[in-house]
Short mmCIF file of C-alpha atoms in Angstrom, two decimals:
data_model
loop_
_atom_site.label_atom_id
_atom_site.label_comp_id
_atom_site.label_asym_id
_atom_site.label_seq_id
_atom_site.Cartn_x
_atom_site.Cartn_y
_atom_site.Cartn_z
CA UNK A 1 9.47 -37.14 -55.45
CA UNK A 2 11.83 -34.54 -56.96
CA UNK A 3 11.35 -31.52 -59.15
CA UNK A 4 12.89 -29.11 -61.60
CA UNK A 5 11.54 -25.94 -63.17
CA UNK A 6 11.65 -25.91 -66.96
CA UNK A 7 10.50 -23.50 -69.62
CA UNK A 8 6.95 -22.25 -70.18
CA UNK A 9 6.19 -22.11 -66.46
CA UNK A 10 5.80 -25.87 -65.96
CA UNK A 11 6.97 -28.00 -63.07
CA UNK A 12 8.32 -31.46 -64.01
CA UNK A 13 7.80 -34.28 -61.52
CA UNK A 14 9.62 -37.59 -61.60
CA UNK A 15 9.48 -40.61 -59.37
CA UNK A 16 12.93 -42.28 -59.27
CA UNK A 17 15.76 -41.51 -56.90
CA UNK A 18 19.21 -40.93 -58.42
CA UNK A 19 20.25 -37.41 -59.49
CA UNK A 20 21.35 -36.05 -62.85
CA UNK A 21 22.07 -32.51 -63.93
CA UNK A 22 20.93 -31.81 -67.41
CA UNK A 23 18.36 -33.61 -69.48
CA UNK A 24 17.09 -33.77 -72.97
CA UNK A 25 13.37 -33.94 -73.06
CA UNK A 26 11.87 -36.28 -75.60
CA UNK A 27 8.90 -35.57 -77.81
CA UNK A 28 5.79 -34.54 -75.94
CA UNK A 29 3.22 -37.26 -76.01
CA UNK A 30 -0.43 -36.54 -76.51
CA UNK A 31 -1.03 -37.58 -72.93
CA UNK A 32 0.76 -34.50 -71.64
CA UNK A 33 3.77 -36.45 -70.25
CA UNK A 34 7.45 -36.03 -71.10
CA UNK A 35 9.68 -39.07 -71.77
CA UNK A 36 13.24 -38.96 -70.51
CA UNK A 37 15.51 -41.79 -71.78
CA UNK A 38 18.87 -42.94 -70.44
CA UNK A 39 20.51 -42.61 -73.86
CA UNK A 40 19.65 -38.89 -73.92
CA UNK A 41 21.27 -38.23 -70.55
CA UNK A 42 24.89 -36.99 -70.22
CA UNK A 43 27.47 -39.50 -69.05
CA UNK A 44 29.37 -37.12 -66.75
CA UNK A 45 27.78 -36.58 -63.35
CA UNK A 46 28.18 -33.41 -61.31
CA UNK A 47 28.74 -33.31 -57.55
CA UNK A 48 25.82 -30.94 -57.16
CA UNK A 49 22.38 -32.24 -56.38
CA UNK A 50 20.08 -32.61 -59.36
CA UNK A 51 16.34 -32.37 -59.46
CA UNK A 52 15.23 -34.78 -62.16
CA UNK A 53 15.58 -38.45 -61.24
CA UNK A 54 16.67 -41.34 -63.42
CA UNK A 55 16.66 -45.13 -62.93
CA UNK A 56 18.69 -47.84 -64.59
CA UNK A 57 19.81 -47.81 -68.21
CA UNK A 58 17.06 -47.95 -70.84
CA UNK A 59 14.30 -47.39 -68.31
CA UNK A 60 11.80 -44.72 -69.32
CA UNK A 61 10.94 -42.02 -66.83
CA UNK A 62 7.66 -40.19 -67.17
CA UNK A 63 7.32 -36.69 -65.77
CA UNK A 64 3.95 -35.03 -65.44
CA UNK A 65 3.78 -31.38 -66.47
CA UNK A 66 2.00 -29.35 -63.80
CA UNK A 67 1.31 -25.69 -64.68
CA UNK A 68 2.56 -23.06 -62.22
CA UNK A 69 0.43 -19.93 -62.03
CA UNK A 70 2.56 -16.81 -62.61
CA UNK A 71 2.48 -14.10 -59.96
CA UNK A 72 -0.01 -11.34 -60.85
CA UNK A 73 2.75 -8.85 -60.02
CA UNK A 74 4.84 -10.14 -62.94
CA UNK A 75 2.53 -8.32 -65.36
CA UNK A 76 2.90 -4.54 -65.72
CA UNK A 77 -0.73 -4.30 -66.78
CA UNK A 78 -1.90 -6.21 -63.70
CA UNK A 79 0.29 -4.11 -61.39
CA UNK A 80 -1.27 -0.98 -62.84
CA UNK A 81 -4.77 -2.38 -62.32
CA UNK A 82 -4.02 -3.36 -58.72
CA UNK A 83 -2.45 0.04 -58.04
CA UNK A 84 -5.69 1.74 -58.99
CA UNK A 85 -7.78 -0.78 -57.06
CA UNK A 86 -5.75 -0.49 -53.85
CA UNK A 87 -5.08 3.26 -53.92
CA UNK A 88 -1.38 3.06 -54.81
CA UNK A 89 0.49 5.32 -57.15
CA UNK A 90 2.73 2.43 -58.18
CA UNK A 91 3.19 -1.22 -57.24
CA UNK A 92 6.71 -2.49 -57.79
CA UNK A 93 7.54 -5.60 -59.72
CA UNK A 94 8.88 -8.58 -57.73
CA UNK A 95 12.52 -8.29 -56.67
CA UNK A 96 14.67 -11.14 -58.06
CA UNK A 97 15.67 -13.78 -55.51
CA UNK A 98 19.38 -13.24 -56.08
CA UNK A 99 19.35 -9.57 -54.98
CA UNK A 100 20.72 -9.14 -51.45
CA UNK A 101 20.46 -6.42 -48.84
CA UNK A 102 24.15 -5.77 -49.36
CA UNK A 103 23.55 -5.10 -53.07
CA UNK A 104 20.94 -2.48 -52.21
CA UNK A 105 22.82 -0.89 -49.31
CA UNK A 106 26.03 -0.53 -51.31
CA UNK A 107 24.14 1.30 -54.05
CA UNK A 108 23.34 4.15 -51.64
CA UNK A 109 25.67 7.17 -51.52
CA UNK A 110 27.86 7.31 -48.43
CA UNK A 111 26.66 10.78 -47.52
CA UNK A 112 23.16 9.55 -46.58
CA UNK A 113 24.68 7.70 -43.60
CA UNK A 114 26.42 10.80 -42.24
CA UNK A 115 25.17 12.12 -38.89
CA UNK A 116 24.90 15.90 -38.63
CA UNK A 117 24.37 17.15 -35.08
CA UNK A 118 23.22 20.52 -36.44
CA UNK A 119 20.39 18.91 -38.43
CA UNK A 120 19.52 16.75 -35.43
CA UNK A 121 19.21 19.87 -33.26
CA UNK A 122 17.03 21.48 -35.93
CA UNK A 123 14.61 18.55 -35.75
CA UNK A 124 14.38 18.96 -31.97
CA UNK A 125 13.64 22.68 -32.33
CA UNK A 126 10.91 21.96 -34.90
CA UNK A 127 9.22 19.49 -32.56
CA UNK A 128 9.52 21.61 -29.42
CA UNK A 129 8.27 24.74 -31.22
CA UNK A 130 5.35 23.01 -32.95
CA UNK A 131 4.30 21.22 -29.74
CA UNK A 132 4.45 24.45 -27.73
CA UNK A 133 2.37 26.16 -30.41
CA UNK A 134 -0.12 23.31 -30.22
CA UNK A 135 -0.53 23.68 -26.46
CA UNK A 136 -1.06 27.42 -26.94
CA UNK A 137 -3.72 26.71 -29.58
CA UNK A 138 -5.51 24.32 -27.20
CA UNK A 139 -5.45 26.92 -24.43
CA UNK A 140 -6.86 29.70 -26.64
CA UNK A 141 -9.09 27.91 -29.14
CA UNK A 142 -12.89 28.01 -28.76
CA UNK A 143 -14.45 24.60 -28.27
CA UNK A 144 -15.36 24.16 -31.95
CA UNK A 145 -11.71 24.63 -33.03
CA UNK A 146 -10.30 22.24 -30.46
CA UNK A 147 -10.28 19.25 -32.86
CA UNK A 148 -7.94 21.22 -35.17
CA UNK A 149 -5.70 22.14 -32.24
CA UNK A 150 -5.61 18.51 -31.10
CA UNK A 151 -4.80 17.31 -34.62
CA UNK A 152 -1.87 19.74 -34.84
CA UNK A 153 -0.58 18.95 -31.35
CA UNK A 154 -0.93 15.18 -31.80
CA UNK A 155 1.06 15.41 -35.02
CA UNK A 156 3.69 17.62 -33.37
CA UNK A 157 4.19 15.19 -30.49
CA UNK A 158 4.58 12.40 -33.08
CA UNK A 159 7.72 14.30 -34.07
CA UNK A 160 9.04 13.61 -30.55
CA UNK A 161 8.51 9.93 -31.21
CA UNK A 162 10.48 10.12 -34.48
CA UNK A 163 13.38 11.81 -32.67
CA UNK A 164 13.40 9.03 -30.07
CA UNK A 165 13.09 6.53 -32.91
CA UNK A 166 16.29 7.88 -34.52
CA UNK A 167 18.03 7.78 -31.15
CA UNK A 168 17.10 4.11 -30.75
CA UNK A 169 18.61 3.35 -34.16
CA UNK A 170 21.80 5.27 -33.26
CA UNK A 171 21.22 7.60 -36.21
CA UNK A 172 20.54 10.83 -34.30
CA UNK A 173 23.84 11.98 -32.80
CA UNK A 174 27.52 11.08 -32.76
CA UNK A 175 27.31 11.06 -28.96
CA UNK A 176 25.69 7.72 -28.06
CA UNK A 177 25.02 8.58 -24.40
CA UNK A 178 23.30 11.77 -25.55
CA UNK A 179 21.15 9.65 -27.89
CA UNK A 180 19.85 7.52 -25.03
CA UNK A 181 19.11 10.59 -22.90
CA UNK A 182 17.34 12.45 -25.71
CA UNK A 183 15.45 9.30 -26.74
CA UNK A 184 14.19 8.73 -23.20
CA UNK A 185 13.12 12.37 -22.80
CA UNK A 186 11.44 12.47 -26.22
CA UNK A 187 9.31 9.45 -25.32
CA UNK A 188 8.22 10.78 -21.92
CA UNK A 189 5.28 12.97 -23.09
CA UNK A 190 3.97 9.83 -24.81
CA UNK A 191 4.52 7.76 -21.63
CA UNK A 192 6.38 5.34 -23.89
CA UNK A 193 9.26 3.44 -22.27
CA UNK A 194 12.24 4.01 -24.54
CA UNK A 195 14.34 0.87 -24.00
CA UNK A 196 11.49 -1.66 -24.18
CA UNK A 197 10.31 -0.07 -27.39
CA UNK A 198 13.86 -0.11 -28.81
CA UNK A 199 14.29 -3.82 -28.15
CA UNK A 200 10.94 -4.68 -29.75
CA UNK A 201 11.49 -2.37 -32.70
CA UNK A 202 14.88 -3.87 -33.51
CA UNK A 203 13.07 -7.18 -33.96
CA UNK A 204 10.62 -5.56 -36.39
CA UNK A 205 13.54 -4.49 -38.58
CA UNK A 206 15.24 -7.86 -38.38
CA UNK A 207 12.01 -9.80 -39.17
CA UNK A 208 9.93 -7.40 -41.29
CA UNK A 209 6.79 -9.14 -42.61
CA UNK A 210 7.89 -12.51 -41.25
CA UNK A 211 5.03 -14.59 -39.92
CA UNK A 212 5.01 -14.98 -36.12
CA UNK A 213 8.21 -12.92 -35.75
CA UNK A 214 7.50 -9.34 -36.86
CA UNK A 215 6.39 -7.20 -33.93
CA UNK A 216 4.29 -4.85 -36.09
CA UNK A 217 0.98 -5.66 -37.82
CA UNK A 218 0.62 -9.43 -38.12
CA UNK A 219 -2.32 -10.84 -40.08
CA UNK A 220 -4.98 -12.70 -38.08
CA UNK A 221 -4.55 -16.48 -37.99
CA UNK A 222 -7.78 -18.23 -38.88
CA UNK A 223 -7.17 -21.11 -36.46
CA UNK A 224 -6.73 -18.68 -33.58
CA UNK A 225 -9.66 -16.57 -34.75
CA UNK A 226 -11.90 -19.65 -34.86
CA UNK A 227 -10.73 -20.78 -31.42
CA UNK A 228 -11.91 -17.63 -29.59
CA UNK A 229 -15.51 -16.97 -30.65
CA UNK A 230 -16.06 -14.69 -27.66
CA UNK A 231 -13.30 -12.35 -28.89
CA UNK A 232 -14.14 -12.33 -32.59
CA UNK A 233 -16.05 -9.06 -32.43
CA UNK A 234 -13.17 -7.38 -30.65
CA UNK A 235 -10.68 -8.68 -33.22
CA UNK A 236 -12.88 -7.53 -36.10
CA UNK A 237 -13.18 -4.08 -34.54
CA UNK A 238 -9.44 -3.96 -33.88
CA UNK A 239 -8.54 -4.76 -37.48
CA UNK A 240 -11.39 -2.65 -38.82
CA UNK A 241 -12.92 0.59 -37.46
CA UNK A 242 -10.58 1.16 -34.51
CA UNK A 243 -7.42 -0.02 -36.24
CA UNK A 244 -6.05 3.55 -36.44
CA UNK A 245 -5.81 3.51 -32.63
CA UNK A 246 -4.73 -0.09 -32.02
CA UNK A 247 -1.19 1.01 -31.26
CA UNK A 248 -2.59 1.86 -27.81
CA UNK A 249 -3.04 -1.89 -27.23
CA UNK A 250 0.43 -2.58 -28.62
CA UNK A 251 1.92 0.07 -26.32
CA UNK A 252 0.25 -1.45 -23.25
CA UNK A 253 0.69 -5.17 -23.98
CA UNK A 254 4.25 -5.21 -25.32
CA UNK A 255 6.30 -2.75 -23.29
CA UNK A 256 5.49 -3.04 -19.59
CA UNK A 257 5.76 -6.78 -18.97
CA UNK A 258 9.30 -7.71 -17.85
CA UNK A 259 8.74 -11.35 -18.82
CA UNK A 260 8.76 -10.31 -22.50
CA UNK A 261 12.42 -9.30 -22.38
CA UNK A 262 15.73 -11.14 -22.27
CA UNK A 263 17.67 -11.22 -18.98
CA UNK A 264 20.38 -8.92 -20.36
CA UNK A 265 17.73 -6.34 -21.28
CA UNK A 266 15.92 -6.18 -17.94
CA UNK A 267 18.06 -3.51 -16.23
CA UNK A 268 17.68 -1.03 -19.08
CA UNK A 269 13.97 -1.81 -19.33
CA UNK A 270 13.54 -1.06 -15.62
CA UNK A 271 15.25 2.33 -16.00
CA UNK A 272 12.90 3.29 -18.83
CA UNK A 273 9.85 2.13 -16.91
CA UNK A 274 11.00 4.11 -13.88
CA UNK A 275 11.27 7.27 -16.01
CA UNK A 276 7.78 6.77 -17.44
CA UNK A 277 6.20 6.14 -14.05
CA UNK A 278 7.99 9.19 -12.62
CA UNK A 279 6.61 11.36 -15.43
CA UNK A 280 3.12 10.07 -14.75
CA UNK A 281 3.49 10.55 -10.98
CA UNK A 282 4.74 14.11 -11.33
CA UNK A 283 3.46 15.40 -14.67
CA UNK A 284 -0.13 14.24 -14.54
CA UNK A 285 -0.87 15.64 -11.04
CA UNK A 286 0.69 18.96 -12.07
CA UNK A 287 -1.54 19.16 -15.15
CA UNK A 288 -4.62 18.28 -13.08
CA UNK A 289 -3.64 20.73 -10.33
CA UNK A 290 -3.31 23.59 -12.83
CA UNK A 291 -6.15 22.78 -15.24
CA UNK A 292 -8.36 20.10 -13.65
CA UNK A 293 -9.40 16.75 -15.10
CA UNK A 294 -10.87 18.50 -18.15
CA UNK A 295 -7.50 20.18 -18.67
CA UNK A 296 -5.73 16.82 -18.48
CA UNK A 297 -8.06 15.53 -21.20
CA UNK A 298 -7.60 18.65 -23.34
CA UNK A 299 -3.84 19.12 -22.98
CA UNK A 300 -2.59 15.56 -22.69
CA UNK A 301 -5.09 12.80 -23.50
CA UNK A 302 -6.45 14.12 -26.81
CA UNK A 303 -3.01 14.93 -28.31
CA UNK A 304 -1.84 11.50 -27.08
CA UNK A 305 -4.70 9.84 -28.95
CA UNK A 306 -3.76 11.95 -31.98
CA UNK A 307 -0.22 10.58 -31.75
CA UNK A 308 -1.54 7.02 -31.61
CA UNK A 309 -3.65 7.66 -34.69
CA UNK A 310 -0.47 8.47 -36.60
CA UNK A 311 1.50 5.68 -34.94
CA UNK A 312 -1.08 3.10 -36.03
CA UNK A 313 -1.69 4.62 -39.46
CA UNK A 314 1.97 5.06 -40.37
CA UNK A 315 2.97 1.55 -39.35
CA UNK A 316 0.09 -0.21 -41.09
CA UNK A 317 0.55 1.79 -44.31
CA UNK A 318 4.29 1.05 -44.25
CA UNK A 319 3.86 -2.73 -44.56
CA UNK A 320 0.22 -3.68 -45.10
CA UNK A 321 -1.40 -4.14 -48.52
CA UNK A 322 -3.19 -7.01 -50.28
CA UNK A 323 -0.18 -7.61 -52.56
CA UNK A 324 2.48 -7.55 -49.80
CA UNK A 325 2.92 -11.03 -48.31
CA UNK A 326 3.87 -12.18 -44.86
CA UNK A 327 6.12 -15.22 -45.20
CA UNK A 328 7.36 -18.02 -42.97
CA UNK A 329 10.99 -17.94 -41.92
CA UNK A 330 12.01 -20.64 -44.43
CA UNK A 331 10.49 -18.65 -47.33
CA UNK A 332 11.39 -15.16 -46.12
CA UNK A 333 13.87 -13.06 -48.10
CA UNK A 334 15.32 -9.99 -46.38
CA UNK A 335 15.80 -7.86 -49.50
CA UNK A 336 12.30 -8.61 -50.77
CA UNK A 337 10.74 -7.86 -47.38
CA UNK A 338 12.57 -4.57 -46.89
CA UNK A 339 12.52 -3.19 -50.46
CA UNK A 340 9.41 -4.89 -51.94
CA UNK A 341 7.50 -5.20 -48.66
CA UNK A 342 7.80 -1.58 -47.50
CA UNK A 343 5.68 1.30 -48.82
CA UNK A 344 6.72 4.87 -49.49
CA UNK A 345 3.71 7.09 -48.79
CA UNK A 346 3.48 10.83 -49.30
CA UNK A 347 1.44 12.83 -46.78
CA UNK A 348 0.53 16.54 -46.73
CA UNK A 349 3.67 18.65 -46.37
CA UNK A 350 2.91 19.90 -42.84
CA UNK A 351 2.68 16.29 -41.62
CA UNK A 352 5.96 15.38 -43.33
CA UNK A 353 7.70 18.35 -41.66
CA UNK A 354 6.32 17.76 -38.16
CA UNK A 355 7.02 14.01 -38.39
CA UNK A 356 10.54 14.40 -39.82
CA UNK A 357 9.98 12.40 -43.03
CA UNK A 358 9.37 9.10 -41.25
CA UNK A 359 7.11 8.06 -44.11
CA UNK A 360 9.99 8.15 -46.56
CA UNK A 361 10.23 4.67 -45.20
CA UNK A 362 11.85 2.34 -47.72
CA UNK A 363 15.43 3.62 -47.18
CA UNK A 364 14.86 3.39 -43.43
CA UNK A 365 14.27 -0.34 -43.86
CA UNK A 366 17.26 -0.75 -46.14
CA UNK A 367 19.39 0.73 -43.35
CA UNK A 368 18.02 2.05 -40.03
CA UNK A 369 21.31 3.91 -39.61
CA UNK A 370 20.20 6.53 -42.14
CA UNK A 371 19.16 9.67 -40.16
CA UNK A 372 15.64 10.94 -40.78
CA UNK A 373 16.99 14.16 -42.32
CA UNK A 374 18.77 12.10 -45.02
CA UNK A 375 15.87 9.81 -45.93
CA UNK A 376 14.76 11.85 -48.96
CA UNK A 377 18.24 11.78 -50.52
CA UNK A 378 18.41 8.04 -49.87
CA UNK A 379 14.98 7.49 -51.43
CA UNK A 380 16.01 9.42 -54.53
CA UNK A 381 18.99 7.08 -54.89
CA UNK A 382 16.73 4.04 -54.52
CA UNK A 383 14.41 5.42 -57.19
CA UNK A 384 17.34 5.80 -59.56
CA UNK A 385 18.77 2.32 -58.95
CA UNK A 386 15.81 0.18 -57.86
CA UNK A 387 12.81 2.27 -58.85
CA UNK A 388 10.90 -0.44 -60.70
CA UNK A 389 10.71 -2.52 -57.50
CA UNK A 390 9.33 0.21 -55.21
CA UNK A 391 5.78 0.50 -53.84
CA UNK A 392 4.68 4.13 -53.73
CA UNK A 393 1.46 5.86 -52.74
CA UNK A 394 -0.01 9.15 -51.62
CA UNK A 395 -2.17 8.94 -48.52
CA UNK A 396 -5.78 8.68 -49.63
CA UNK A 397 -9.15 7.28 -48.68
CA UNK A 398 -8.98 4.27 -51.00
CA UNK A 399 -5.64 3.20 -49.54
CA UNK A 400 -7.02 3.32 -46.00
CA UNK A 401 -10.26 1.64 -47.04
CA UNK A 402 -8.33 -1.23 -48.62
CA UNK A 403 -6.30 -1.83 -45.47
CA UNK A 404 -9.25 -1.57 -43.08
CA UNK A 405 -11.67 -3.70 -45.10
CA UNK A 406 -9.44 -6.28 -46.84
CA UNK A 407 -6.19 -6.94 -44.94
CA UNK A 408 -7.41 -9.22 -42.16
CA UNK A 409 -6.94 -13.02 -42.11
CA UNK A 410 -3.75 -14.68 -43.34
CA UNK A 411 -3.98 -16.75 -46.51
CA UNK A 412 -0.90 -18.27 -48.14
CA UNK A 413 -2.19 -17.91 -51.69
CA UNK A 414 -4.05 -14.59 -51.47
CA UNK A 415 -2.03 -13.01 -48.62
CA UNK A 416 -5.21 -11.75 -46.93
CA UNK A 417 -8.87 -12.71 -46.74
CA UNK A 418 -11.38 -10.16 -45.45
CA UNK A 419 -13.47 -10.87 -42.35
CA UNK A 420 -16.69 -10.57 -44.34
CA UNK A 421 -15.57 -13.61 -46.36
CA UNK A 422 -14.55 -15.63 -43.32
CA UNK A 423 -17.46 -14.83 -40.98
CA UNK A 424 -19.98 -12.75 -42.95
CA UNK A 425 -22.57 -13.05 -40.19
CA UNK A 426 -20.24 -11.32 -37.69
CA UNK A 427 -18.47 -8.84 -39.97
CA UNK A 428 -20.97 -5.97 -39.79
CA UNK A 429 -18.23 -3.45 -38.84
CA UNK A 430 -16.38 -4.28 -42.06
CA UNK A 431 -19.45 -4.08 -44.29
CA UNK A 432 -20.28 -0.78 -42.58
CA UNK A 433 -16.83 0.61 -43.45
CA UNK A 434 -17.18 -0.54 -47.04
CA UNK A 435 -20.44 1.42 -47.30
CA UNK A 436 -19.46 4.63 -45.53
CA UNK A 437 -15.76 5.15 -46.30
CA UNK A 438 -15.08 7.29 -49.38
CA UNK A 439 -13.30 5.61 -52.27
CA UNK A 440 -11.21 8.55 -53.47
CA UNK A 441 -7.60 7.93 -54.50
#
């Protein structure tokens, strides 16, 4: 069976086996078939492979017209409707298949790739100052203001992560040894091993939204979900109410097991693990010695959980929405995944400052070598040259509600199916979220 796409969104199927290149389609019969005759075919054959098949001279080939449903994202009106439904400011139109990553990267101004050690130092000072202020707030705040102090401090320490993140991408400093040292130190308060995270994160950039390969938020596979009934509740909770803290599980499962790394990565992984364990062996006892177990909870654990809230929230908002597909490797397109499959999301200004603009995220996926302090200039360039393809949002309740209550089980046609459709009798956490979460956008 062979195929060719013709006008009006129809797919023409034929059943013979020798190729031709162009055809003249005969009059449409009332049966809905198209008649292709040898006399109407050109006599010169191309070396390229054709899609419609002919047989011997004077034979009639019948091709059945099968309608192809257009993508809902092809319609501006439908994109606007989905934007409002999902909590987006704008959903971009599909990127053409012939656009490449090189096309997009070369459209960016050269200056956005320039590393400025002065700006890098400024980002360090912002994070150190804001984190120190947060610890002071925790020490002085009455108990009823502690949640605000923890929120500030957890956001401030997320800035440390972003600095280490830039170091891992070699976009922080011109001195590459200094990058590895700063990256390792920046990750220590988070007890995150720098090198293991770097190796896993590089794979996320290389395989963004690729099924089985991306190391960030993968959809749930129904076959696997059905095969572990004892764990269904845990999976539903993990992709529902506690999803904003599921990066804790990712941190633990993906970064401490040496068997998950290539042989040439092991030595660097061991160094990072040694640094993390040393910080825990020295830092935690010092905190407990000075402030007690309650102090360890107040000064370290609660800000750490605040960091993981942002880590989980940022990463799922960056690439998870009902209209953004995960694709198999044979269907995956790098430019579509990075430009069309990444979301720019605006957060309150204080969060943007403390987290060094990490949520200006589309240019970061076009090129991870763009320093965080140049992401806004790069995004402005993308808006000017590729704006109609961009997904943009402001952080809001409806956006979070959509992700937590809809984006669950993989479906090739719909991208995601919610747990309450798959197993309604077990999906009480999802129905609970749908009832209690606000729907403001």
